XYZ file of C-alpha atoms in Angstrom:
99
model
C -10.023 7.521 4.165
C -12.065 7.394 7.289
C -14.008 10.891 6.695
C -14.469 9.434 3.006
C -16.112 6.107 4.456
C -18.900 8.096 6.481
C -20.215 9.743 3.087
C -20.050 6.028 1.475
C -21.976 4.434 4.486
C -24.330 7.250 4.313
C -24.637 6.587 0.541
C -25.229 2.912 1.021
C -28.053 3.679 3.704
C -29.687 6.607 1.842
C -29.029 5.941 -1.831
C -26.802 7.681 -4.018
C -29.113 10.599 -4.942
C -29.189 11.456 -1.143
C -25.344 11.561 -0.589
C -24.630 13.840 -3.767
C -27.295 16.566 -2.203
C -25.090 16.755 0.389
C -21.711 15.881 -1.032
C -22.176 16.930 -5.181
C -19.735 15.456 -7.668
C -18.379 18.444 -8.905
C -17.446 19.295 -4.929
C -15.661 15.783 -4.747
C -13.824 16.495 -7.627
C -12.879 20.147 -6.626
C -11.534 18.879 -3.266
C -9.361 16.069 -4.882
C -7.763 19.144 -6.956
C -7.582 21.369 -4.088
C -5.686 18.822 -1.659
C -2.880 18.211 -4.642
C -2.856 22.093 -4.749
C -2.249 22.332 -1.032
C 0.392 19.883 -0.955
C 2.360 21.092 -3.916
C 1.896 25.025 -2.693
C 3.499 23.643 0.390
C 6.593 22.472 -1.296
C 6.408 26.082 -3.518
C 6.461 28.097 -0.788
C 9.495 26.241 0.724
C 11.399 26.927 -2.552
C 10.101 30.767 -2.432
C 11.717 31.166 1.190
C 15.042 29.881 -0.193
C 14.780 26.147 1.433
C 14.429 22.628 -0.455
C 11.654 21.738 -1.840
C 8.924 20.415 1.068
C 11.775 21.409 3.648
C 9.173 22.236 6.516
C 11.654 24.644 8.187
C 10.653 27.307 5.898
C 7.531 27.647 7.910
C 9.385 28.893 10.841
C 13.138 29.520 10.037
C 14.017 30.570 13.687
C 12.488 27.855 15.237
C 12.775 24.607 12.669
C 11.407 22.283 14.786
C 7.681 24.437 14.987
C 8.367 24.813 11.319
C 8.637 20.874 10.943
C 5.165 20.351 12.727
C 3.382 23.093 10.873
C 4.506 21.753 7.384
C 3.638 17.894 8.214
C 0.141 19.353 9.429
C -0.231 21.269 6.363
C 0.900 18.393 4.038
C -1.016 15.836 5.767
C -4.028 18.071 5.465
C -3.699 18.214 1.667
C -3.175 14.470 1.586
C -6.413 13.972 3.639
C -8.612 16.310 1.444
C -7.007 14.496 -1.821
C -7.808 10.960 -0.459
C -11.128 11.712 0.626
C -12.126 13.508 -2.676
C -10.845 10.448 -4.608
C -12.190 8.012 -2.977
C -15.601 9.292 -2.836
C -15.291 10.257 -6.448
C -14.339 6.337 -7.082
C -17.514 5.670 -5.394
C -19.719 7.815 -7.495
C -18.250 6.600 -10.259
C -18.613 2.771 -9.559
C -22.590 3.565 -8.721
C -23.352 5.557 -11.533
C -21.962 2.637 -13.912
C -23.949 -0.084 -12.316
C -27.240 2.276 -13.351
């Protein structure tokens, strides 16, 4: 949300057209979908490795603690990308409806 807030503040100060030059609407939509894909593929990877869905031990079967760290990092990255894309998309939609 903080990352998205930076772009929103830039848009408030410089205008919607300027922020869309830096971060176009099509890219925002793709990022939102990419984040969900990263999250889902983390679970699919666990299944393919023979573990339960989103069992992070699959990332490092010999050292489950390391796998937990990597799994959490990847899932949080996916969630962060999704939240950033969705928040900026909401901002774009709200600004364009007021024009």
